[in-house]
Amino acid sequence: MRFEWHLARRYLFSHKQNQYISLVSVISILGMTVGVAALIIAMSVLNGFEQAVTGRIINFLPHVVLQNHFDLPAGFAEDPDYDFGYRYTERKALLTFDAGRQIVDIQAVELPHWPGRSKNLPFDIYGDGRLPRKPGELPGIVLGYDLSEKLMISLGDTLRLLSPLDLEPTGARMPQTVFVVTGLFDANVFDYDKLLCFIDYTEGRRLFRQKSQQTGWQIWLKDYRRAEDFYGRHSAAVPNTDLQTWYQRNQTLFEAMTLEKWGTFVGLNFIILVAVFNVVSALMMLVLEKTGEIGILRVLGATSLNIRRIFITQGMLVAVIGILAGAALGLGFVLGQTEWQWVKLPQDIYFVESLPVVLSVTEVIVIIITAFIITWLAARYPARRAAELIPVDAMNYNR
């Protein structure tokens, strides 16, 4: 194997009679480098956005939601993963302020303050977020910062909520309640900042004229990653449609992100495929250039297996150089972006300040192994052609 390695290394760039082969080899290495680096960077960016979205969801939304239950079923609160929960009801309503109108999503929660204030979540929160009515005061409402900007609402302003969906057939007065703005949140989660409002549970039941059957529970766990385990332990006690985890409620989004990652992986692998085709071209031209030398090697005792190994080794040398260079370039960018946030993003478009990246060692290994396998499979064809040359014909090829 030692002489095969020596010849493969010697043949890699030493082509005095045909410099085009050396150029193709260099292009192959550059293509492999770009392909591997692009894959590592792209997958890390997609992982980063997925983690950022997941973080926003699990910090803003409850980890488990139980619908159509006024009382928490037995065993829920005693579960070791259970942190706390509260009753809630939700409904669409019409928000009016001065001349402004907006259809909003109302969540009425049985808490003294907005859930974000109660959980000390990492969002910008303005105001104390009080929800229940105090003696001589209006009940509180907490709304998104974008909604307040659109309707020019400030802390301490009073607004009105109307419930057109609960208008009785008799034509009676539409249910409505006046609230005082006690809090604004800036969560940057989907369109919640533009549409979602929180009010007191009792006020919501009164406004929406709801019965106890229309009540649910929002449950927070000590660790959001235990949501599926919690669901598995308690789903049998309630109808399947009534109990949902944070992942189930956003399953379409996460499936779309997974599909996007697979599409990116397959798409960027075409860069590596182009580089591999260049490797095959370079090896085929090398076989033609070295046909005479191949014949001499066969006469001196080299077997067809030795010849095959020489050219497969040369193809793998190109792959090793390109893959290692691409891995170094990709890992360098990802680690540098993690440490210094080189690439900034406009906050009026994205919900993060800089390009998020999360390095997955498993994905890097898969990318490297995939590139090696593709190159190895492609290099077998020119290597087989070289090994099949008849020694006498090969020696007379260049005469």
Short mmCIF file of C-alpha atoms in Angstrom, two decimals:
data_model
loop_
_atom_site.label_atom_id
_atom_site.label_comp_id
_atom_site.label_asym_id
_atom_site.label_seq_id
_atom_site.Cartn_x
_atom_site.Cartn_y
_atom_site.Cartn_z
CA MET A 1 0.00 0.00 0.00
CA ARG A 2 2.99 2.29 0.60
CA PHE A 3 4.04 2.53 -3.07
CA GLU A 4 0.40 3.01 -4.09
CA TRP A 5 0.12 5.96 -1.70
CA HIS A 6 3.42 7.37 -2.98
CA LEU A 7 2.33 7.20 -6.62
CA ALA A 8 -1.13 8.63 -5.90
CA ARG A 9 0.42 11.58 -4.10
CA ARG A 10 2.95 12.08 -6.89
CA TYR A 11 0.27 11.98 -9.60
CA LEU A 12 -1.95 14.49 -7.81
CA PHE A 13 -0.42 17.72 -9.13
CA SER A 14 2.66 16.72 -11.15
CA HIS A 15 1.41 16.81 -14.72
CA LYS A 16 4.15 18.49 -16.73
CA GLN A 17 2.71 17.45 -20.08
CA ASN A 18 -0.90 18.32 -19.27
CA GLN A 19 -1.34 21.18 -16.82
CA TYR A 20 -5.09 21.03 -17.44
CA ILE A 21 -5.32 17.94 -15.21
CA SER A 22 -3.73 19.86 -12.33
CA LEU A 23 -6.16 22.72 -12.90
CA VAL A 24 -9.13 20.35 -12.80
CA SER A 25 -7.77 18.82 -9.58
CA VAL A 26 -7.53 22.26 -7.98
CA ILE A 27 -11.05 23.13 -9.12
CA SER A 28 -12.26 19.82 -7.67
CA ILE A 29 -10.69 20.62 -4.32
CA LEU A 30 -12.18 24.12 -4.33
CA GLY A 31 -15.60 22.73 -5.23
CA MET A 32 -15.42 20.17 -2.45
CA THR A 33 -14.32 22.89 -0.03
CA VAL A 34 -17.18 25.20 -0.97
CA GLY A 35 -19.75 22.39 -0.86
CA VAL A 36 -18.77 21.09 2.57
CA ALA A 37 -18.44 24.59 4.04
CA ALA A 38 -21.80 25.66 2.60
CA LEU A 39 -23.50 22.57 4.01
CA ILE A 40 -22.06 23.05 7.50
CA ILE A 41 -22.94 26.76 7.56
CA ALA A 42 -26.44 26.30 6.10
CA MET A 43 -27.38 23.46 8.45
CA SER A 44 -26.02 25.41 11.43
CA VAL A 45 -28.06 28.47 10.46
CA LEU A 46 -31.23 26.39 10.10
CA ASN A 47 -30.52 24.79 13.48
CA GLY A 48 -30.04 28.25 14.93
CA PHE A 49 -33.36 29.56 13.64
CA GLU A 50 -35.12 26.40 14.81
CA GLN A 51 -33.67 26.80 18.29
CA ALA A 52 -34.58 30.49 18.34
CA VAL A 53 -38.17 29.77 17.30
CA THR A 54 -38.43 26.94 19.82
CA GLY A 55 -37.09 29.18 22.56
CA ARG A 56 -39.65 31.85 21.77
CA ILE A 57 -42.49 29.35 21.71
CA ILE A 58 -41.67 27.53 24.94
CA ASN A 59 -41.04 30.80 26.77
CA PHE A 60 -44.23 32.46 25.59
CA LEU A 61 -46.74 29.64 25.17
CA PRO A 62 -47.73 27.06 27.81
CA HIS A 63 -46.01 23.71 27.54
CA VAL A 64 -49.29 21.76 27.75
CA VAL A 65 -52.86 22.92 27.08
CA LEU A 66 -55.94 21.15 28.43
CA GLN A 67 -59.22 22.21 26.82
CA ASN A 68 -62.85 21.85 27.91
CA HIS A 69 -62.10 21.17 31.59
CA PHE A 70 -63.12 23.53 34.39
CA ASP A 71 -61.22 21.53 37.03
CA LEU A 72 -57.75 20.08 36.64
CA PRO A 73 -58.04 16.27 36.42
CA ALA A 74 -56.67 14.18 39.27
CA GLY A 75 -52.97 13.46 39.04
CA PHE A 76 -52.02 16.47 36.92
CA ALA A 77 -50.88 18.71 39.77
CA GLU A 78 -49.14 15.79 41.51
CA ASP A 79 -47.07 14.95 38.44
CA PRO A 80 -43.33 15.43 39.15
CA ASP A 81 -42.92 17.49 35.96
CA TYR A 82 -45.83 19.84 36.77
CA ASP A 83 -44.81 23.39 37.70
CA PHE A 84 -48.04 25.38 37.77
CA GLY A 85 -51.21 25.94 35.78
CA TYR A 86 -54.22 28.23 35.56
CA ARG A 87 -57.66 28.36 34.02
CA TYR A 88 -58.11 30.20 30.77
CA THR A 89 -60.62 30.83 28.05
CA GLU A 90 -60.09 32.39 24.64
CA ARG A 91 -62.21 34.16 22.09
CA LYS A 92 -61.98 36.69 19.28
CA ALA A 93 -63.20 40.18 20.09
CA LEU A 94 -63.33 43.67 18.64
CA LEU A 95 -60.97 46.15 20.30
CA THR A 96 -61.84 49.83 19.93
CA PHE A 97 -59.76 52.82 20.96
CA ASP A 98 -60.71 56.31 19.85
CA ALA A 99 -61.31 55.88 16.12
CA GLY A 100 -59.22 52.70 15.85
CA ARG A 101 -60.68 49.23 15.43
CA GLN A 102 -58.97 45.84 15.45
CA ILE A 103 -60.12 42.22 15.69
CA VAL A 104 -57.93 40.60 18.35
CA ASP A 105 -57.42 37.22 20.01
CA ILE A 106 -58.33 37.41 23.69
CA GLN A 107 -56.94 35.06 26.32
CA ALA A 108 -58.66 35.40 29.68
CA VAL A 109 -56.40 33.87 32.36
CA GLU A 110 -56.96 33.21 36.05
CA LEU A 111 -53.83 35.00 37.25
CA PRO A 112 -53.19 38.24 39.13
CA HIS A 113 -50.80 39.36 36.40
CA TRP A 114 -50.10 38.60 32.78
CA PRO A 115 -48.47 35.12 32.48
CA GLY A 116 -45.26 36.65 31.18
CA ARG A 117 -44.92 38.75 34.33
CA SER A 118 -45.71 35.74 36.50
CA LYS A 119 -43.08 33.57 34.78
CA ASN A 120 -40.38 36.27 34.53
CA LEU A 121 -39.93 35.50 30.87
CA PRO A 122 -37.05 37.01 28.86
CA PHE A 123 -39.18 39.53 26.93
CA ASP A 124 -39.54 43.26 27.06
CA ILE A 125 -42.49 43.94 29.37
CA TYR A 126 -43.81 47.41 30.13
CA GLY A 127 -46.14 48.04 33.07
CA ASP A 128 -47.12 45.83 35.99
CA GLY A 129 -49.45 43.65 33.91
CA ARG A 130 -52.28 43.64 36.46
CA LEU A 131 -55.41 41.89 35.18
CA PRO A 132 -58.15 41.57 37.87
CA ARG A 133 -60.45 44.44 38.71
CA LYS A 134 -59.59 46.41 41.86
CA PRO A 135 -62.21 48.26 43.94
CA GLY A 136 -63.02 51.49 42.18
CA GLU A 137 -60.76 50.66 39.20
CA LEU A 138 -61.19 49.20 35.75
CA PRO A 139 -59.97 45.67 34.97
CA GLY A 140 -56.57 45.48 33.31
CA ILE A 141 -55.60 44.37 29.84
CA VAL A 142 -52.15 43.50 28.47
CA LEU A 143 -51.53 43.72 24.73
CA GLY A 144 -48.70 43.43 22.26
CA TYR A 145 -46.40 46.34 21.57
CA ASP A 146 -47.05 46.23 17.81
CA LEU A 147 -50.80 46.45 18.40
CA SER A 148 -50.33 49.41 20.72
CA GLU A 149 -48.18 51.14 18.11
CA LYS A 150 -50.77 50.54 15.39
CA LEU A 151 -53.66 51.98 17.42
CA MET A 152 -51.45 54.53 19.27
CA ILE A 153 -52.31 53.04 22.68
CA SER A 154 -50.19 53.81 25.74
CA LEU A 155 -50.01 52.49 29.29
CA GLY A 156 -52.91 53.81 31.34
CA ASP A 157 -55.21 54.35 28.35
CA THR A 158 -58.73 52.96 28.47
CA LEU A 159 -60.16 50.89 25.63
CA ARG A 160 -63.24 48.84 24.94
CA LEU A 161 -63.64 45.16 24.05
CA LEU A 162 -66.79 44.03 22.27
CA SER A 163 -67.81 40.43 21.58
CA PRO A 164 -69.84 40.32 18.33
CA LEU A 165 -69.80 36.50 18.38
CA ASP A 166 -71.86 36.52 21.59
CA LEU A 167 -74.59 38.88 20.40
CA GLU A 168 -77.94 37.35 21.31
CA PRO A 169 -80.56 36.75 18.58
CA THR A 170 -82.97 39.07 20.38
CA GLY A 171 -80.86 42.00 19.24
CA ALA A 172 -79.84 42.93 22.75
CA ARG A 173 -76.86 45.13 23.37
CA MET A 174 -73.55 43.65 22.28
CA PRO A 175 -71.44 42.37 25.24
CA GLN A 176 -68.68 44.87 25.97
CA THR A 177 -66.31 45.87 28.74
CA VAL A 178 -63.98 48.82 29.29
CA PHE A 179 -60.39 48.01 30.29
CA VAL A 180 -57.34 49.99 31.31
CA VAL A 181 -54.01 49.13 29.69
CA THR A 182 -51.71 47.82 32.44
CA GLY A 183 -49.01 46.20 30.35
CA LEU A 184 -47.38 45.92 26.94
CA PHE A 185 -45.26 42.98 25.81
CA ASP A 186 -42.76 42.68 22.97
CA ALA A 187 -42.32 38.94 22.47
CA ASN A 188 -41.57 38.72 18.72
CA VAL A 189 -43.46 35.42 18.44
CA PHE A 190 -45.40 35.03 15.18
CA ASP A 191 -48.19 37.67 15.08
CA TYR A 192 -48.91 37.60 18.81
CA ASP A 193 -47.55 41.12 19.29
CA LYS A 194 -50.10 42.33 16.74
CA LEU A 195 -53.18 40.31 17.71
CA LEU A 196 -53.00 38.79 21.20
CA CYS A 197 -54.38 40.41 24.36
CA PHE A 198 -54.66 39.13 27.95
CA ILE A 199 -57.48 39.92 30.36
CA ASP A 200 -58.73 38.55 33.67
CA TYR A 201 -60.48 35.17 33.57
CA THR A 202 -63.60 36.37 35.37
CA GLU A 203 -63.92 39.40 33.08
CA GLY A 204 -63.51 37.17 30.06
CA ARG A 205 -66.22 34.76 31.17
CA ARG A 206 -68.54 37.68 31.74
CA LEU A 207 -67.71 39.35 28.43
CA PHE A 208 -68.06 36.16 26.40
CA ARG A 209 -71.02 34.86 28.42
CA GLN A 210 -69.33 31.51 28.67
CA LYS A 211 -70.16 28.47 30.74
CA SER A 212 -67.70 26.36 32.72
CA GLN A 213 -67.44 23.75 29.94
CA GLN A 214 -65.69 26.31 27.74
CA THR A 215 -62.83 26.66 30.21
CA GLY A 216 -59.40 25.08 29.81
CA TRP A 217 -56.05 24.94 31.59
CA GLN A 218 -52.66 26.24 30.55
CA ILE A 219 -49.95 24.14 32.17
CA TRP A 220 -46.28 24.98 32.58
CA LEU A 221 -43.74 22.25 33.26
CA LYS A 222 -40.41 22.42 35.04
CA ASP A 223 -38.75 21.34 31.79
CA TYR A 224 -40.51 21.87 28.46
CA ARG A 225 -38.69 18.84 27.02
CA ARG A 226 -40.76 16.63 29.33
CA ALA A 227 -44.01 17.67 27.64
CA GLU A 228 -44.34 14.47 25.61
CA ASP A 229 -43.75 12.35 28.72
CA PHE A 230 -46.37 14.36 30.60
CA TYR A 231 -48.77 13.90 27.72
CA GLY A 232 -48.15 10.16 27.63
CA ARG A 233 -48.94 9.78 31.32
CA HIS A 234 -52.21 11.73 31.25
CA SER A 235 -53.64 11.51 27.73
CA ALA A 236 -55.65 8.40 28.60
CA ALA A 237 -57.55 10.31 31.30
CA VAL A 238 -58.95 12.90 28.87
CA PRO A 239 -60.04 12.92 25.21
CA ASN A 240 -57.03 13.05 22.91
CA THR A 241 -58.14 16.30 21.31
CA ASP A 242 -58.38 18.03 24.69
CA LEU A 243 -54.73 17.60 25.72
CA GLN A 244 -51.96 19.01 23.53
CA THR A 245 -48.28 19.74 24.01
CA TRP A 246 -46.48 22.83 22.74
CA TYR A 247 -44.98 20.74 19.92
CA GLN A 248 -48.34 19.32 18.84
CA ARG A 249 -49.85 22.79 18.70
CA ASN A 250 -47.01 23.93 16.43
CA GLN A 251 -46.33 20.64 14.65
CA THR A 252 -46.86 22.05 11.16
CA LEU A 253 -44.22 24.70 11.76
CA PHE A 254 -41.61 22.24 13.01
CA GLU A 255 -42.34 19.77 10.22
CA ALA A 256 -41.85 22.59 7.71
CA MET A 257 -38.49 23.48 9.27
CA THR A 258 -37.41 19.82 9.16
CA LEU A 259 -38.41 19.59 5.50
CA GLU A 260 -36.47 22.78 4.81
CA LYS A 261 -33.35 21.27 6.40
CA TRP A 262 -33.61 18.14 4.26
CA GLY A 263 -34.16 20.23 1.15
CA THR A 264 -31.12 22.34 1.95
CA PHE A 265 -29.00 19.26 2.60
CA VAL A 266 -29.98 17.65 -0.70
CA GLY A 267 -29.67 20.88 -2.67
CA LEU A 268 -26.21 21.82 -1.42
CA ASN A 269 -24.97 18.27 -1.97
CA PHE A 270 -25.16 19.06 -5.68
CA ILE A 271 -22.16 21.36 -5.18
CA ILE A 272 -20.24 18.35 -3.88
CA LEU A 273 -21.53 16.26 -6.80
CA VAL A 274 -20.17 18.80 -9.29
CA ALA A 275 -16.81 18.65 -7.54
CA VAL A 276 -16.91 14.85 -7.67
CA PHE A 277 -17.59 14.93 -11.42
CA ASN A 278 -14.48 17.07 -11.76
CA VAL A 279 -12.55 14.48 -9.76
CA VAL A 280 -13.75 11.76 -12.15
CA SER A 281 -12.78 13.89 -15.16
CA ALA A 282 -9.31 14.52 -13.75
CA LEU A 283 -8.81 10.82 -13.00
CA MET A 284 -9.96 9.77 -16.47
CA MET A 285 -7.53 12.22 -18.10
CA LEU A 286 -4.80 11.01 -15.75
CA VAL A 287 -5.46 7.41 -16.76
CA LEU A 288 -5.01 8.41 -20.41
CA GLU A 289 -1.82 10.37 -19.65
CA LYS A 290 -0.28 7.62 -17.52
CA THR A 291 -1.35 4.66 -19.65
CA GLY A 292 2.25 3.88 -20.56
CA GLU A 293 3.40 4.03 -16.95
CA ILE A 294 0.47 1.80 -15.93
CA GLY A 295 1.69 -0.78 -18.46
CA ILE A 296 5.22 -0.62 -17.04
CA LEU A 297 3.89 -1.07 -13.50
CA ARG A 298 1.90 -4.12 -14.61
CA VAL A 299 4.98 -5.64 -16.29
CA LEU A 300 7.01 -5.02 -13.11
CA GLY A 301 4.49 -7.05 -11.13
CA ALA A 302 1.79 -4.61 -10.02
CA THR A 303 -1.62 -6.26 -9.93
CA SER A 304 -4.87 -4.79 -11.19
CA LEU A 305 -5.81 -4.28 -7.54
CA ASN A 306 -2.67 -2.18 -7.02
CA ILE A 307 -3.55 -0.01 -10.02
CA ARG A 308 -7.13 0.39 -8.81
CA ARG A 309 -5.90 1.45 -5.39
CA ILE A 310 -3.57 4.08 -6.86
CA PHE A 311 -6.37 5.95 -8.59
CA ILE A 312 -8.93 5.49 -5.82
CA THR A 313 -6.33 6.82 -3.38
CA GLN A 314 -5.73 9.85 -5.58
CA GLY A 315 -9.45 10.56 -5.73
CA MET A 316 -9.70 10.24 -1.97
CA LEU A 317 -6.71 12.59 -1.56
CA VAL A 318 -8.64 15.26 -3.41
CA ALA A 319 -11.64 14.53 -1.19
CA VAL A 320 -9.59 14.67 2.01
CA ILE A 321 -8.02 18.02 1.13
CA GLY A 322 -11.33 19.54 0.02
CA ILE A 323 -13.39 18.13 2.88
CA LEU A 324 -10.90 19.14 5.58
CA ALA A 325 -10.58 22.63 4.10
CA GLY A 326 -14.37 22.95 3.84
CA ALA A 327 -14.89 21.65 7.37
CA ALA A 328 -12.31 24.09 8.71
CA LEU A 329 -13.90 26.98 6.82
CA GLY A 330 -17.44 26.07 7.85
CA LEU A 331 -16.59 25.37 11.48
CA GLY A 332 -14.52 28.54 11.65
CA PHE A 333 -17.44 30.66 10.46
CA VAL A 334 -19.96 28.98 12.77
CA LEU A 335 -17.73 29.22 15.84
CA GLY A 336 -16.81 32.80 14.99
CA GLN A 337 -20.44 33.78 14.50
CA THR A 338 -21.30 32.16 17.82
CA GLU A 339 -18.56 34.06 19.63
CA TRP A 340 -18.53 37.45 17.90
CA GLN A 341 -21.85 37.68 15.95
CA TRP A 342 -20.21 38.86 12.75
CA VAL A 343 -23.41 38.81 10.68
CA LYS A 344 -26.05 41.21 12.02
CA LEU A 345 -29.72 41.07 11.05
CA PRO A 346 -32.18 43.98 10.80
CA GLN A 347 -34.48 43.77 13.81
CA ASP A 348 -37.40 45.30 11.95
CA ILE A 349 -37.47 42.12 9.83
CA TYR A 350 -36.06 39.38 12.07
CA PHE A 351 -36.69 38.61 15.73
CA VAL A 352 -32.98 38.09 16.47
CA GLU A 353 -30.14 40.61 16.45
CA SER A 354 -27.58 38.44 14.65
CA LEU A 355 -27.57 35.35 12.45
CA PRO A 356 -28.30 32.43 14.80
CA VAL A 357 -26.11 29.36 14.40
CA VAL A 358 -26.12 26.09 16.32
CA LEU A 359 -23.45 23.55 15.47
CA SER A 360 -24.51 19.90 15.38
CA VAL A 361 -21.55 17.53 15.59
CA THR A 362 -23.71 14.71 14.27
CA GLU A 363 -24.66 16.69 11.17
CA VAL A 364 -21.02 17.66 10.54
CA ILE A 365 -20.01 14.00 10.70
CA VAL A 366 -22.85 13.04 8.34
CA ILE A 367 -21.78 15.75 5.86
CA ILE A 368 -18.14 14.60 5.92
CA ILE A 369 -19.02 10.91 5.59
CA THR A 370 -21.47 11.65 2.75
CA ALA A 371 -18.81 13.58 0.83
CA PHE A 372 -16.30 10.75 1.32
CA ILE A 373 -18.77 8.07 0.18
CA ILE A 374 -19.80 10.02 -2.94
CA THR A 375 -16.15 10.58 -3.91
CA TRP A 376 -15.19 6.96 -3.23
CA LEU A 377 -18.03 5.63 -5.35
CA ALA A 378 -17.23 8.02 -8.20
CA ALA A 379 -13.48 7.28 -8.15
CA ARG A 380 -14.09 3.56 -8.61
CA TYR A 381 -15.00 3.95 -12.31
CA PRO A 382 -11.75 5.52 -13.60
CA ALA A 383 -9.78 3.26 -11.24
CA ARG A 384 -11.47 0.21 -12.73
CA ARG A 385 -10.75 1.43 -16.27
CA ALA A 386 -7.07 1.82 -15.36
CA ALA A 387 -6.94 -1.64 -13.79
CA GLU A 388 -8.47 -3.26 -16.89
CA LEU A 389 -5.73 -1.99 -19.24
CA ILE A 390 -3.76 -4.78 -20.92
CA PRO A 391 -0.05 -4.31 -20.01
CA VAL A 392 1.37 -4.71 -23.55
CA ASP A 393 -1.22 -2.41 -25.11
CA ALA A 394 -0.70 0.10 -22.34
CA MET A 395 3.08 0.19 -22.88
CA ASN A 396 2.58 0.81 -26.60
CA TYR A 397 -0.15 3.45 -26.09
CA ASN A 398 2.09 6.55 -26.36
CA ARG A 399 4.39 5.24 -29.08
#
